[in-house]
Short mmCIF file of C-alpha atoms and ligand atoms in Angstrom, two decimals:
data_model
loop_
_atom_site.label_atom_id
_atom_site.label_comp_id
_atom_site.label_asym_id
_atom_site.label_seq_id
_atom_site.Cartn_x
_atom_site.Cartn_y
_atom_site.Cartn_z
CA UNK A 1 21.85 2.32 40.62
CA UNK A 2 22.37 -1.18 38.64
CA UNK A 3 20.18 -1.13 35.42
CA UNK A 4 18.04 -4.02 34.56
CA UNK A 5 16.69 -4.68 30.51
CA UNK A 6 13.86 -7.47 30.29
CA UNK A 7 13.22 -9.00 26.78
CA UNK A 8 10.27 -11.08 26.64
CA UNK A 9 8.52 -12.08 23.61
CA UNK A 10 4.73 -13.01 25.23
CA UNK A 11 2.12 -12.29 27.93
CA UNK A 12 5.27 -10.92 30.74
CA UNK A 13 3.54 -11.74 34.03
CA UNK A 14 7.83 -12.88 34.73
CA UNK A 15 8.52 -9.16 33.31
CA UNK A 16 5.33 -7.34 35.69
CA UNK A 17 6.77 -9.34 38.79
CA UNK A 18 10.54 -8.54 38.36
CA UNK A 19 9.48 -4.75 37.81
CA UNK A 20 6.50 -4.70 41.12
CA UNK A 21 9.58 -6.19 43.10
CA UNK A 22 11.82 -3.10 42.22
CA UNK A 23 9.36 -0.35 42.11
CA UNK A 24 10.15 1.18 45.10
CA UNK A 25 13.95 -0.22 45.35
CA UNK A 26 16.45 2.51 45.07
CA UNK A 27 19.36 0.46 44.20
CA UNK A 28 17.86 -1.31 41.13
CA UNK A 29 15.70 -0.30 38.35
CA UNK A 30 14.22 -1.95 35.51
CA UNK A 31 15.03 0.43 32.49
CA UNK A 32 12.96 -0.97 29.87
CA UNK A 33 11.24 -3.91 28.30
CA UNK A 34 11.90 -5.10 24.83
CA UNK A 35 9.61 -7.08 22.79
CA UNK A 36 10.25 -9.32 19.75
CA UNK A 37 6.31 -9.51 19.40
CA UNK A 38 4.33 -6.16 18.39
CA UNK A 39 1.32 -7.50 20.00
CA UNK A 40 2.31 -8.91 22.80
CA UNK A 41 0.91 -8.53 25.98
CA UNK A 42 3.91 -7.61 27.70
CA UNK A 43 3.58 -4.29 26.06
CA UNK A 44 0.25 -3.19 27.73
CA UNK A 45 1.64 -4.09 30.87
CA UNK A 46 4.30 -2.12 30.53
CA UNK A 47 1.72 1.05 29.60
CA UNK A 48 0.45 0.04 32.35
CA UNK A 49 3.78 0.57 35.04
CA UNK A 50 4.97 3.17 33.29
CA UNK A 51 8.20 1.23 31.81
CA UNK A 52 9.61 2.40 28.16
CA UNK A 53 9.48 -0.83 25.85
CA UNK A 54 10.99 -1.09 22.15
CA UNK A 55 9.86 -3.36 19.66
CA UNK A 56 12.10 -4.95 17.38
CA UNK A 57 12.27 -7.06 14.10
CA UNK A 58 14.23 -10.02 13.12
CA UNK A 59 16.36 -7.64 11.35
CA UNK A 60 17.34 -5.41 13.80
CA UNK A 61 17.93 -8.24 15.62
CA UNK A 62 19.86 -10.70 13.83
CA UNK A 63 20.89 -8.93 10.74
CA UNK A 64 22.11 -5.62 11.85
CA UNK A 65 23.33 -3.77 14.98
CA UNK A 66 20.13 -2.20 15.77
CA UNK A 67 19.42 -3.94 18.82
CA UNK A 68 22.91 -3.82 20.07
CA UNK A 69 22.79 0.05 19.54
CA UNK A 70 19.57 0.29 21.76
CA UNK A 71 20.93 -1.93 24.41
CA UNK A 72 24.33 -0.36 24.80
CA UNK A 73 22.58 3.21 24.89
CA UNK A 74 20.29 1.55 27.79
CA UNK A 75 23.96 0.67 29.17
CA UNK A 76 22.22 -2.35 31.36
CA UNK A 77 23.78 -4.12 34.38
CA UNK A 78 21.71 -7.57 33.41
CA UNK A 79 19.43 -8.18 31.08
CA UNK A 80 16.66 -10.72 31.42
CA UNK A 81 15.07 -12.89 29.03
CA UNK A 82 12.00 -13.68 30.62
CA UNK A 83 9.79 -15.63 28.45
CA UNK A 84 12.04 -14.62 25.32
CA UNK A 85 12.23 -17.08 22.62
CA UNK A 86 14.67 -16.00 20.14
CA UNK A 87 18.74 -17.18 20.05
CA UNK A 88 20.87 -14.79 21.08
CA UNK A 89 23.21 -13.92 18.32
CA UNK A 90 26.87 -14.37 19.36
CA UNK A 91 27.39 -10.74 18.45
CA UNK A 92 25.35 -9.58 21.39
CA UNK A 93 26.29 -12.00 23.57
CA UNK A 94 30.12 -10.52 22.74
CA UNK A 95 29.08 -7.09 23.83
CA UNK A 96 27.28 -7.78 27.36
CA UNK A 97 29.66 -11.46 28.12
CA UNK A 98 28.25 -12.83 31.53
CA UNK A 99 25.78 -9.99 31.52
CA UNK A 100 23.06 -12.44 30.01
CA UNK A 101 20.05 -14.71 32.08
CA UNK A 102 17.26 -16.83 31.23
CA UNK A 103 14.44 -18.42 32.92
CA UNK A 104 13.76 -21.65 31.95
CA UNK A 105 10.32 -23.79 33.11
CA UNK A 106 11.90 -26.68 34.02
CA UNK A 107 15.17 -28.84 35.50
CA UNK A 108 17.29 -28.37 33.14
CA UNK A 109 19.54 -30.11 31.32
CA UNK A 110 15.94 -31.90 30.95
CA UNK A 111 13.47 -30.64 28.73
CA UNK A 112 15.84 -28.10 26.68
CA UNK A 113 16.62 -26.61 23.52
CA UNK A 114 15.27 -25.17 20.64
CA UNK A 115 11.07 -24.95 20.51
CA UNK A 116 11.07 -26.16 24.49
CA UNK A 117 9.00 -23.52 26.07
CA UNK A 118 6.10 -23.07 27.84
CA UNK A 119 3.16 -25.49 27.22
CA UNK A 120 5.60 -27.53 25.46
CA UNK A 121 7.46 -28.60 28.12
CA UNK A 122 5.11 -28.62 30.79
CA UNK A 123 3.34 -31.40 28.35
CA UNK A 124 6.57 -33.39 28.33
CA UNK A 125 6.85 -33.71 31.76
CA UNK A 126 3.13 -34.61 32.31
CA UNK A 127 3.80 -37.35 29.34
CA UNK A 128 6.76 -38.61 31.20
CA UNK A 129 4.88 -38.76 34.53
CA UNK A 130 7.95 -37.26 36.20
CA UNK A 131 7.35 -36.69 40.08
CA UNK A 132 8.42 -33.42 39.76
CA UNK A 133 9.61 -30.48 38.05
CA UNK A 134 11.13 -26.96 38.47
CA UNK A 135 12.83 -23.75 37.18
CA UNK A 136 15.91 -23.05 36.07
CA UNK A 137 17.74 -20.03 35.78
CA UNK A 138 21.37 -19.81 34.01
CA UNK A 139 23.58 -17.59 31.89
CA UNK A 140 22.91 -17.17 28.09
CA UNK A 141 25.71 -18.46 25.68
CA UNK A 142 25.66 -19.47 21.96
CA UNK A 143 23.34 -22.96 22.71
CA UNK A 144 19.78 -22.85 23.90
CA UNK A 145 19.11 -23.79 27.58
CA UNK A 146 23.14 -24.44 27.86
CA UNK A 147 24.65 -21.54 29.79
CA UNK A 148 25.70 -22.40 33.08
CA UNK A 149 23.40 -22.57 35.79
CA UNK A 150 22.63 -19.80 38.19
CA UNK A 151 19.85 -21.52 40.46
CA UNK A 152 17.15 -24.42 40.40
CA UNK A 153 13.96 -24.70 42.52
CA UNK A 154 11.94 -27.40 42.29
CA UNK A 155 7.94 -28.51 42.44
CA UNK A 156 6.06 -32.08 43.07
CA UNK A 157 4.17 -32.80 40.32
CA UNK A 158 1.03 -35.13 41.04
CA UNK A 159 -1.00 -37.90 39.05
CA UNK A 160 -3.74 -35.54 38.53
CA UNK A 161 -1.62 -32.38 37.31
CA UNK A 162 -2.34 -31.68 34.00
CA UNK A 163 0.43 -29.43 31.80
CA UNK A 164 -1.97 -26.17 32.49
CA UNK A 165 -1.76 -26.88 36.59
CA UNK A 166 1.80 -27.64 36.10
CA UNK A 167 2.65 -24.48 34.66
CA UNK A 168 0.51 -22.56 37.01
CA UNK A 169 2.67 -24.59 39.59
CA UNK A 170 6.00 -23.43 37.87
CA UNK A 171 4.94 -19.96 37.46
CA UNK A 172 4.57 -19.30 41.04
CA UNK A 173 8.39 -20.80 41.71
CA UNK A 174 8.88 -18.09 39.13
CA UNK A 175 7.32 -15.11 40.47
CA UNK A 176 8.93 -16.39 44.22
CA UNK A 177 12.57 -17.02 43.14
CA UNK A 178 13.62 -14.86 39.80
CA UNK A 179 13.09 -11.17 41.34
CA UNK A 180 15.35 -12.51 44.77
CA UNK A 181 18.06 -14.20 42.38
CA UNK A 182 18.39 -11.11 40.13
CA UNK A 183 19.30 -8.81 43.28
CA UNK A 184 21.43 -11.07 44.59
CA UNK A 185 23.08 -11.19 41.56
CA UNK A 186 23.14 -7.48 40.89
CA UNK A 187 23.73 -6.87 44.40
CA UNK A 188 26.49 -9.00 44.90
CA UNK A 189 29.41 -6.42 45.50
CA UNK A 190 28.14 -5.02 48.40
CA UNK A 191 25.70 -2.10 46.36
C1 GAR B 1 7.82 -18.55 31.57
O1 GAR B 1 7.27 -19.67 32.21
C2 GAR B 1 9.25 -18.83 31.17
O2 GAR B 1 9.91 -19.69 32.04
C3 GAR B 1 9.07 -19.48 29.82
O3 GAR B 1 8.05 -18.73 29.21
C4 GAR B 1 7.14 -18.31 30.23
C5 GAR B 1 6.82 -16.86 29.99
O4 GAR B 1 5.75 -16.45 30.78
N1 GAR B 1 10.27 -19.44 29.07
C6 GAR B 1 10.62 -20.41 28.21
O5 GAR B 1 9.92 -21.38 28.01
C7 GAR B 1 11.97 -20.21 27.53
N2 GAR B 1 12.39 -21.40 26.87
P1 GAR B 1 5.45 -14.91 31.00
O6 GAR B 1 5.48 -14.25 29.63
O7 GAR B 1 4.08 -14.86 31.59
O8 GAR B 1 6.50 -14.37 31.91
#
């Protein structure tokens, strides 16, 4: 059974759709959500399925070896940051190398890097008029957005999109493509 650890730090519809896909999969099971946000709405959806989620604080985070105690005793194949929007501290990047993805809402290298997320980039690429956009989903290393790339999808965007309509757009290339990449990356050696 490979052992899957979301963090996400907002509302988690990415975190809901990655657990629905492997409810009823007996080769891969989400563990547990953690959540750098006490009120965040991940956490009532994960009342909701029935997942454990931990909360966590800056300091148990960045300052100390709290979080790295609770992930190692979770002892996770991959863990996810789905809508996650702290740095990962090279310490915990040291303990789980390669062991690290993040969804990204758009093409990267464009549109990257600290405070790009969510509404913010889907703004950019509406005030760029760019034809189209996408998702990206890559390793995590010491840089924001930089880790190498796992998979890209991509979306038209039109005149009349507006950065809520291109989000919803970018969202459902979420929900379609991130469950499918993490089993094929957690099911890669033939388990
Ligand atoms: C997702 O669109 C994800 O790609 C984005 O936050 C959203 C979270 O939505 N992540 C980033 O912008 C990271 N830089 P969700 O909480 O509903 O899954």
């Amino acid at each position: 059974m490979k052992r899957i650890v979301i963090l996400a730090s907002g509302s988690g519809s990415n975190a809901e759709n990655i657990i629905s896909f492997f409810k009823d999969d007996s080769r891969v099971h989400v563990s547990a959500v953690l959540t750098n946000k006490k009120n965040a709405a991940v956490l009532e959806r994960c009342e909701r399925l029935k997942v454990p989620a931990f909360y966590f604080n800056r300091t148990a985070f960045s300052d100390s070896d709290g979080v790295i105690q609770l992930l190692t005793s979770l002892n996770p194949d991959l863990i996810v940051l789905a809508g996650f929007l702290w740095k990962i501290p090279t310490s915990l990047l040291n303990v789980f190398p390669n062991n690290i993805i993040n969804i990204h809402p758009a093409l990267l290298p464009k549109y990257g890097g600290k405070g790009m997320y969510g509404s913010k980039v889907h703004q950019s690429v509406k005030d760029n008029a760019d034809s189209e956009t996408g998702i990206t989903i890559h390793y995590v290393n010491q840089n924001y957005d930089e880790g190498a790339i796992i998979f890209q999808a991509k979306t038209k965007v039109a005149p009349s999109d507006d950065a809520n309509s291109i989000a919803e757009k970018v969202h459902q290339l979420e929900y379609e493509h991130f469950p499918k990449v993490i089993e094929k990356l957690l099911l890669k050696d033939g388990d």
